[in-house]
XYZ file of C-alpha atoms in Angstrom:
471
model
C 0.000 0.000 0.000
C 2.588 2.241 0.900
C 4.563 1.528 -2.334
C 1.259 2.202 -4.487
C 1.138 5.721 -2.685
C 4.290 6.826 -3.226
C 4.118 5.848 -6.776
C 1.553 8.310 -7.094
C 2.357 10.361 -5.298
C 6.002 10.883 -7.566
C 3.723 10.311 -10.950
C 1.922 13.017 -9.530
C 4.852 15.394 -9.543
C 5.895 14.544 -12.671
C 2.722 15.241 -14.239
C 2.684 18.723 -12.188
C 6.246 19.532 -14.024
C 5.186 18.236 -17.542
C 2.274 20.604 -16.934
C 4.741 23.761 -15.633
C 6.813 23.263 -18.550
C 4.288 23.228 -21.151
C 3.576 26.025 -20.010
C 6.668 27.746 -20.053
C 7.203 26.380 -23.832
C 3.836 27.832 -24.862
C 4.345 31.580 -24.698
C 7.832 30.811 -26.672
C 5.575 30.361 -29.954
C 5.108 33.805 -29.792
C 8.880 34.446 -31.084
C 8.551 32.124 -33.838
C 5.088 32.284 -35.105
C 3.692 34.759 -38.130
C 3.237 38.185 -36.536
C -0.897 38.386 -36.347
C -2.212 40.942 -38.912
C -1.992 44.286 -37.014
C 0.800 43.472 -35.167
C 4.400 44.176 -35.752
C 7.095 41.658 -34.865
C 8.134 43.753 -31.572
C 4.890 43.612 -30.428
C 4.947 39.558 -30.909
C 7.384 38.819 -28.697
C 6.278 41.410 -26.405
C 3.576 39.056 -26.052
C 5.230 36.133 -25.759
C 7.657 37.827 -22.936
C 4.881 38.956 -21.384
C 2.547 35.890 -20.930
C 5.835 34.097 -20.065
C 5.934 36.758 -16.946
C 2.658 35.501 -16.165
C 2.880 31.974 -16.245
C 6.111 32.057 -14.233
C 4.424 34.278 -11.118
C 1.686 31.695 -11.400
C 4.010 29.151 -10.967
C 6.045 30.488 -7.896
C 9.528 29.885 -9.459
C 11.362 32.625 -8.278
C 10.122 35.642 -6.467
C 7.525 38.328 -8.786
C 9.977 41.136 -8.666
C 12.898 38.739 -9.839
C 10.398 37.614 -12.101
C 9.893 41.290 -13.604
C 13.653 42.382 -13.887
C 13.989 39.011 -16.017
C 11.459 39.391 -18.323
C 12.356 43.264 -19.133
C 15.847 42.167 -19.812
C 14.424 39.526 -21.828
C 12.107 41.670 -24.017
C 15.557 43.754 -24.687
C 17.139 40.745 -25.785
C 14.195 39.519 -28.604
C 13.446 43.053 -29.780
C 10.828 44.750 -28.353
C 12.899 47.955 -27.603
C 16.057 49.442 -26.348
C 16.961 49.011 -22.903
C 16.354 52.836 -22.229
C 12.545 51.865 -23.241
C 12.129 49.041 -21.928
C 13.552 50.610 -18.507
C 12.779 54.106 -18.791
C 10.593 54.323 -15.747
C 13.031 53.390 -13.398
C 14.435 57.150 -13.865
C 11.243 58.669 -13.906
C 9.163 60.453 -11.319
C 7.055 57.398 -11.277
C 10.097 55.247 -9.516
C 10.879 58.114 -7.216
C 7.224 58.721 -6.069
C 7.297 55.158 -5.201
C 10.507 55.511 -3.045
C 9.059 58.309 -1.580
C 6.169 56.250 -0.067
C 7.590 53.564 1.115
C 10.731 55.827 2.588
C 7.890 57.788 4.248
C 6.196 54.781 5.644
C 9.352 52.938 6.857
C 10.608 56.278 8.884
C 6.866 56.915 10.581
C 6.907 52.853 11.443
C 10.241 52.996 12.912
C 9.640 56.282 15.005
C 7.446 54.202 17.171
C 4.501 56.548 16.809
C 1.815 54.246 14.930
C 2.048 51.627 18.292
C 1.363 54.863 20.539
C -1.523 55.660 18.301
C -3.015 52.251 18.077
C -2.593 51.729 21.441
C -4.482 54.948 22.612
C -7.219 53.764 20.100
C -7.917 50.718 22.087
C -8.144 52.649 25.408
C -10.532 54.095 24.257
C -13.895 51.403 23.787
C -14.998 48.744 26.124
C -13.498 45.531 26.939
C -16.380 43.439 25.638
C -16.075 41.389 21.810
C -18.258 44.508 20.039
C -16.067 47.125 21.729
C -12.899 44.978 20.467
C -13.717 44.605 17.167
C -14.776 48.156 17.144
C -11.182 49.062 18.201
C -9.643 46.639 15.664
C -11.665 48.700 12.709
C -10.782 51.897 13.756
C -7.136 50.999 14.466
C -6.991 49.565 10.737
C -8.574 52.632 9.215
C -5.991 54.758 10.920
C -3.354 52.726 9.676
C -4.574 52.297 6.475
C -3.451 55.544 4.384
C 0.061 55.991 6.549
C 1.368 52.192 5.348
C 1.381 50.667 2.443
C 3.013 47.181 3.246
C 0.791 44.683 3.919
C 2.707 43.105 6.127
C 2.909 45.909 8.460
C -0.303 46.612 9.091
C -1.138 42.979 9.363
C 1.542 43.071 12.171
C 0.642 45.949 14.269
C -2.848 44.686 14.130
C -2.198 40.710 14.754
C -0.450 41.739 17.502
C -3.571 43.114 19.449
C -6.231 40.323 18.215
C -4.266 37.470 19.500
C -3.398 38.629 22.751
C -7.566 39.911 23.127
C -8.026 36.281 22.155
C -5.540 34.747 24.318
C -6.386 36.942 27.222
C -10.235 36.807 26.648
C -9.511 32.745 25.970
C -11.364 32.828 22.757
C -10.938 29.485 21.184
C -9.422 28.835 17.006
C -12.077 29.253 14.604
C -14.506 30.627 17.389
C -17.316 33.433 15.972
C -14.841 35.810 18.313
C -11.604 34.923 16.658
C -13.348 34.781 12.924
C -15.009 38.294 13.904
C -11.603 39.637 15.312
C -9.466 38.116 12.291
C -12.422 39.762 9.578
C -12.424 43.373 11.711
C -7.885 43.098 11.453
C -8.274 41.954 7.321
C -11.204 44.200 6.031
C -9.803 47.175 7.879
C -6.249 47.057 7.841
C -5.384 45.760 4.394
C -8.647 45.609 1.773
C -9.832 49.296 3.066
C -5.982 50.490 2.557
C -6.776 50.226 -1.581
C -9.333 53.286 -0.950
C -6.242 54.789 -0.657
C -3.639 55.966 -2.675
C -0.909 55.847 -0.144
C -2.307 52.619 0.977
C -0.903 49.575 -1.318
C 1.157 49.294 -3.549
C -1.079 48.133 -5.963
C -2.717 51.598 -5.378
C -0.046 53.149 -6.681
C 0.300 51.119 -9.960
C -3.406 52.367 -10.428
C -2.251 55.871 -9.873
C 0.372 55.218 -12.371
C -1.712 53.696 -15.507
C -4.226 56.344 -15.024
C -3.523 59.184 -17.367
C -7.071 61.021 -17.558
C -7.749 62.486 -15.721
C -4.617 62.242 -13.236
C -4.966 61.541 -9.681
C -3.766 62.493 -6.635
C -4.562 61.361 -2.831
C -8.051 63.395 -2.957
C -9.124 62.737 -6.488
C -8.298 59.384 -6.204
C -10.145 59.114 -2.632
C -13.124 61.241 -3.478
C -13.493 57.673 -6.162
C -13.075 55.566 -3.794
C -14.767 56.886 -1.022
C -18.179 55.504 -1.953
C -16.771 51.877 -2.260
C -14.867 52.427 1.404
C -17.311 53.726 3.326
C -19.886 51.336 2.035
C -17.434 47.820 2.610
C -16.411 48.974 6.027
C -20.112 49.836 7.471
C -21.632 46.841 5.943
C -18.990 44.110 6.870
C -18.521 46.066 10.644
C -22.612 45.486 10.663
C -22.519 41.538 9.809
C -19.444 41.689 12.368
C -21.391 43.091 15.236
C -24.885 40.897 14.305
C -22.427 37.841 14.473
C -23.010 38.522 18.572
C -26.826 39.715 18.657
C -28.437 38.244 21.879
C -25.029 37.226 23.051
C -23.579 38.724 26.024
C -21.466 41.185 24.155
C -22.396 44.413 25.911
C -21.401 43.350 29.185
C -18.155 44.912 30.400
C -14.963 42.977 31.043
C -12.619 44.468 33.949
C -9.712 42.161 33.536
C -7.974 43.964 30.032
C -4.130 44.068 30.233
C -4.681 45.212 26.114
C -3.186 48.574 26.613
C 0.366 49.972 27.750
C 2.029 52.746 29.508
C 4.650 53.505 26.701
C 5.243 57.183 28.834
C 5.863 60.203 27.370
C 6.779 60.492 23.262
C 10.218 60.003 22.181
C 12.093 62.769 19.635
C 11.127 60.658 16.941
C 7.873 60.556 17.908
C 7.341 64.240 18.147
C 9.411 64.610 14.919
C 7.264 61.869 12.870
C 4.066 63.407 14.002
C 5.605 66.941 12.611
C 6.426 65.236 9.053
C 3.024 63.167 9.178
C 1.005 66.474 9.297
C 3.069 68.352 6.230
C 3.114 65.140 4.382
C -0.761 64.670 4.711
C -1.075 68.219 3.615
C 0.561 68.780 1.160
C -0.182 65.256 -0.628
C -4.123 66.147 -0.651
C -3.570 70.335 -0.934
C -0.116 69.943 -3.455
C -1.901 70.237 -6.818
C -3.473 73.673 -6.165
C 0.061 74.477 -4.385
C 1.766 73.249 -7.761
C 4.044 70.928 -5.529
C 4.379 67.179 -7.075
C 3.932 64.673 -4.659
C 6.913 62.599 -5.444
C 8.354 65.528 -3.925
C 6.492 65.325 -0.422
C 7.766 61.820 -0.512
C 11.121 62.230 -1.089
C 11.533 65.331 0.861
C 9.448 63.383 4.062
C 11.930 60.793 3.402
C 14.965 62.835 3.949
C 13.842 64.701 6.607
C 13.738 60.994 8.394
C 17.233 60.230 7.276
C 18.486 63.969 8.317
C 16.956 63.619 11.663
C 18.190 60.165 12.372
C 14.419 58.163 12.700
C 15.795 56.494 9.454
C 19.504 55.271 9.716
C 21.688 54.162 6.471
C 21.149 50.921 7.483
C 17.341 51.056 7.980
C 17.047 52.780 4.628
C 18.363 49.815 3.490
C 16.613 47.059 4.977
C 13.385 48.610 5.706
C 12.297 49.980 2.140
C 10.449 47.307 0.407
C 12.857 47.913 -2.271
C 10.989 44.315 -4.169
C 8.228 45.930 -4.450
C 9.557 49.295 -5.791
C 11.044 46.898 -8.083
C 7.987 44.529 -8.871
C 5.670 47.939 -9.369
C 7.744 49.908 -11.652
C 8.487 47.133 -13.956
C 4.779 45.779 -14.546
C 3.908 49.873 -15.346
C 6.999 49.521 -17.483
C 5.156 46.336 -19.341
C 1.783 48.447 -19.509
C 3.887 51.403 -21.028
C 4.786 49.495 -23.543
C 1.377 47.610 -24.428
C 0.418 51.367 -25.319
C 4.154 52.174 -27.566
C 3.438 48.620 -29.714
C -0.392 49.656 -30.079
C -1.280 46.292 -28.419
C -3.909 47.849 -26.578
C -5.454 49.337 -29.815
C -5.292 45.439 -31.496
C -6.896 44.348 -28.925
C -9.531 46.768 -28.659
C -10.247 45.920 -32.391
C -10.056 42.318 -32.069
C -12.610 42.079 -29.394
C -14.617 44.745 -30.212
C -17.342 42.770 -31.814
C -17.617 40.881 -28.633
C -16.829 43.690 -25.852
C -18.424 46.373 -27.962
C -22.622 45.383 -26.313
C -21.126 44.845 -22.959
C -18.470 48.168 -22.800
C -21.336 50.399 -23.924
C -23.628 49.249 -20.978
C -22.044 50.625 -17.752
C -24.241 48.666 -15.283
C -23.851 45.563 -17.336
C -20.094 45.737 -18.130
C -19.617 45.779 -13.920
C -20.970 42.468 -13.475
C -19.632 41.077 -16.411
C -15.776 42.515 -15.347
C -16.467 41.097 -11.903
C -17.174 37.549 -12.707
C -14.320 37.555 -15.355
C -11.550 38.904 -12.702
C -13.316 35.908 -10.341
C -12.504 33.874 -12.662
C -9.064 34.777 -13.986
C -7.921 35.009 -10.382
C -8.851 31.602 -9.645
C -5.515 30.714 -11.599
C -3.335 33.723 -11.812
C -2.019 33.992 -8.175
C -0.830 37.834 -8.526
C -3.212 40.845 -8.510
C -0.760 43.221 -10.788
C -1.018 40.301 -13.330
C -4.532 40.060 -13.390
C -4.651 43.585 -13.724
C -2.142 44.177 -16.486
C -4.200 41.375 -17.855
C -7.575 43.502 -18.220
C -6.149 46.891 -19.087
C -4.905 45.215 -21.634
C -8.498 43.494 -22.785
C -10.878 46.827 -22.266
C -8.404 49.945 -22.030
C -8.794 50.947 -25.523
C -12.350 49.577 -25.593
C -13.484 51.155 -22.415
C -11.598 54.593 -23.429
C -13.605 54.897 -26.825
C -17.247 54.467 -24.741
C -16.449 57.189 -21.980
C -15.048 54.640 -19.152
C -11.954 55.692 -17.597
C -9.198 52.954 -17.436
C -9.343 53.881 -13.445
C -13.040 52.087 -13.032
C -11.348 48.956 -15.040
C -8.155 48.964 -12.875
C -10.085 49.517 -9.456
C -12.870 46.863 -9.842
C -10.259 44.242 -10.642
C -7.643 45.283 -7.928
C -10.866 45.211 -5.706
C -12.356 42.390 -6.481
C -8.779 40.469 -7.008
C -8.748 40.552 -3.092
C -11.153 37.544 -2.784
C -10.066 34.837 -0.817
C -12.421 32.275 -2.563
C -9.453 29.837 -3.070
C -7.150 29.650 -0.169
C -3.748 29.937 -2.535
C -4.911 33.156 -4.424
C -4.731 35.852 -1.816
C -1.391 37.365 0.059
C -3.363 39.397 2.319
C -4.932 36.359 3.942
C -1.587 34.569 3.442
C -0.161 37.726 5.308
C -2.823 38.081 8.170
C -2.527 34.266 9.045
C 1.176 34.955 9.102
C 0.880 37.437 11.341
C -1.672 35.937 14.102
C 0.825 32.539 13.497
C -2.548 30.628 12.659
C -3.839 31.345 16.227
C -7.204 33.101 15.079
C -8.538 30.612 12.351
C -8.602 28.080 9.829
C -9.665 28.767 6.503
C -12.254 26.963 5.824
C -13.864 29.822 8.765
C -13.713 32.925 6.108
C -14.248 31.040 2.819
C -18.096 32.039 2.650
C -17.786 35.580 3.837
C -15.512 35.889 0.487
C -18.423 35.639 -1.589
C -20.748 37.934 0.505
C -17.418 40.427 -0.307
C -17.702 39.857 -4.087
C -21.274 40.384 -3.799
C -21.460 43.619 -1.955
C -18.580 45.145 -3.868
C -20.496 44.340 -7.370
C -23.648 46.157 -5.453
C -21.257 49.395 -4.743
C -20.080 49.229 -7.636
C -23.498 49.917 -9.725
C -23.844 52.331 -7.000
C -20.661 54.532 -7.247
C -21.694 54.756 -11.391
C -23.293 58.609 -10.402
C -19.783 59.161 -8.600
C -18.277 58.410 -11.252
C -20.046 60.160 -13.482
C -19.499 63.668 -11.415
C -15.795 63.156 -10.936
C -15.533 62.674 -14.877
C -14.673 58.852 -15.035
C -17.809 58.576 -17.175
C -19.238 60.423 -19.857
């Protein structure tokens, strides 16, 4: 018997490699094949480098921004365009707004000021599972515009939900550890994407938008509809989770907060920097100041000032994901240069054209597809490269700004319907070390998500419509 299972068990990774490398081999036609009519040979094996990306971040290989440096310096080496094209954003503003945010984030974590903040947060409510939770949502929308790294947040708030649950003795994959787990995910990471100082992912949006261009209020006054309207209505089924329970009745035993005395220099100093850096990030565009400028600048205040030494700026800039970011807009900057986008937009017009024209129905329709497609593409950036490359033109040409195509997908590309497809779950078990819950606890209320964001989505369409993202 136990020779019989570890047959199959080897045939079964065999077949699993056959499988990978098939895959591998099958964006390689690309380079060989008869250029498609409306395509030039550049654009081929853009193609071919480009679905090759894909596959391989499906696959896990190597790490995604590894991933992304290869494939540029592989589209230089079959054609598709100098290396000062193919590269060109890494010495553009683009690269250095990017530094800028995650230099500003790294020096306001390290200062010590976010765990004086969250911790005065959760003085503040009742020691029962409605006033924790409470806490936990609040903390996570605090946190949710000042750091963009998942992790991070995920951390900071981990940290308080496991010891309420140790403390309070609520058991693994109890309705008070799934409630406490749902508060920490829903408010620390998804509502950071309302943001666009809160994800990296935000940032790439930010990026690929070019009309009309956004800053931190334009692109929250769009978003603002979708956030407030996720937050209330998953804190409501939170709370209900507890009706008739004895929720409301007051615990006297919390050890939750600290005494972490008086603020530090770096404290005082981050909370100076925070303010100007908030300010001038939603007020710079009627100022005329950039706001890769407030970045940078906010970043070498910290390194001036000694929050952030030469060896933090080192190791505590996600410098991968600087990486990862720059080079998928890099791959989207070129999709437009090789008129991709514009083939596309004619080959699938006779198909896209009924459902592009139709607002309310195109939603839906987008929705299900980026379901779908996420099922097997593990990365988010992928699967949205993948549909601003399938409706940008097409969308553009009925009044639909490339923003509402890149949103809904990064939005609904958070579902955890499949328990591989999602890093922020994969982060927030990380970070509560698998204490809170199992899985199988938070598979359903990914649906309900999918569900309620299609709902605000038809519902932000008058938004929209004001703000110019629809004409």
């Amino acid at each position: 018997m136990f020779k019989i299972e570890n047959s199959n068990y080897r045939w079964g990774k065999i077949l699993k490699l056959v499988l990978k490398i098939f895959l591998c081999l099958l964006p390689c036609l690309f380079f060989v094949i008869p250029t498609f009519p409306g395509l030039s040979r550049p654009a081929m094996n853009f193609l071919g480098v480009f679905l090759l990306i894909i596959v391989f971040m499906m696959i896990h290989f190597v790490a995604d921004y590894v991933v992304i440096i290869l494939g540029l310096m592989l589209m230089v080496v079959v054609g598709v365009g100098k290396f000062s094209e193919v590269f060109s954003l890494f010495g553009d503003t683009f690269f250095w707004n990017l530094l800028g945010i995650f230099g500003f984030s790294a020096g306001v974590i390290n200062s010590g000021v976010l765990n004086r903040l969250t911790n005065k947060v959760f003085s503040i409510f009742p020691d029962t599972i409605n006033g924790q939770v409470t806490a936990i949502f609040i903390t996570g929308l605090v946190l949710s515009p000042l750091i963009p790294s998942v992790t991070a947040k995920m951390t900071l708030l981990a940290s308080f939900a496991v010891v309420i649950a140790k403390e309070y003795g609520y058991q693994k994959s109890s309705k008070e550890s799934i409630a406490l787990y749902l508060a920490m995910y829903i408010s620390g990471y998804i509502a950071g994407l309302a943001f666009s100082t809160g994800g990296t992912s935000a940032a790439i949006i930010i990026g690929m938008v070019t009309s009309p261009k956004l800053n931190f209020g334009s692109y929250l006054a769009n978003t603002a509809p979708w956030l407030i309207l996720i937050v209330g209505v998953f804190y409501v089924i939170l709370l209900r989770m507890f009706k008739g329970d004895q929720a409301g009745q007051q615990v006297t035993n919390s050890r939750r907060t600290k005494d972490l005395g008086k603020m530090t220099k770096n404290e005082k100093f981050a909370v100076v920097v925070l303010i100007f850096s908030l300010f001038f990030w939603i007020f710079g565009p009627l100022l005329n100041v950039p706001s890769y400028l407030v970045g940078i600048v906010a970043l070498c205040a910290f390194l001036v000032q000694g929050t952030l030494s030469t060896k933090e700026f080192k190791s505590k800039i996600s410098w991968d994901m600087i990486i990862l970011i720059t080079g998928f807009m890099s791959t989207a900057k070129l999709l437009t240069f090789l008129h991709i986008d514009t083939w596309l937009a004619k080959t699938l017009a006779p198909t896209l054209g009924p459902i592009v024209n139709n607002i309310f129905i195109f939603i839906p329709v987008l929705c299900l597809l980026v379901v779908i497609v996420r099922t097997f593409v593990v990365s988010e950036v992928a699967c949205m490269s993948i549909f601003y490359a399938i409706f940008a033109k097409s969308c553009a040409q009925a009044g639909i700004s490339s923003f509402i195509i890149l949103f809904i997908t990064l939005i609904i590309s958070q579902t955890w319907h499949m328990s591989y497809n999602q890093m922020g779950i994969d982060a927030a078990e990380a970070a509560t070390d698998n204490y809170l819950i199992e899985y199988k606890d938070v598979r359903k209320y990914s649906f309900m998500y999918i569900g309620i964001c299609m709902i605000i989505f038809e519902l932000s369409v008058p938004i929209w419509q004001l703000t110019g993202l629809l004409k």
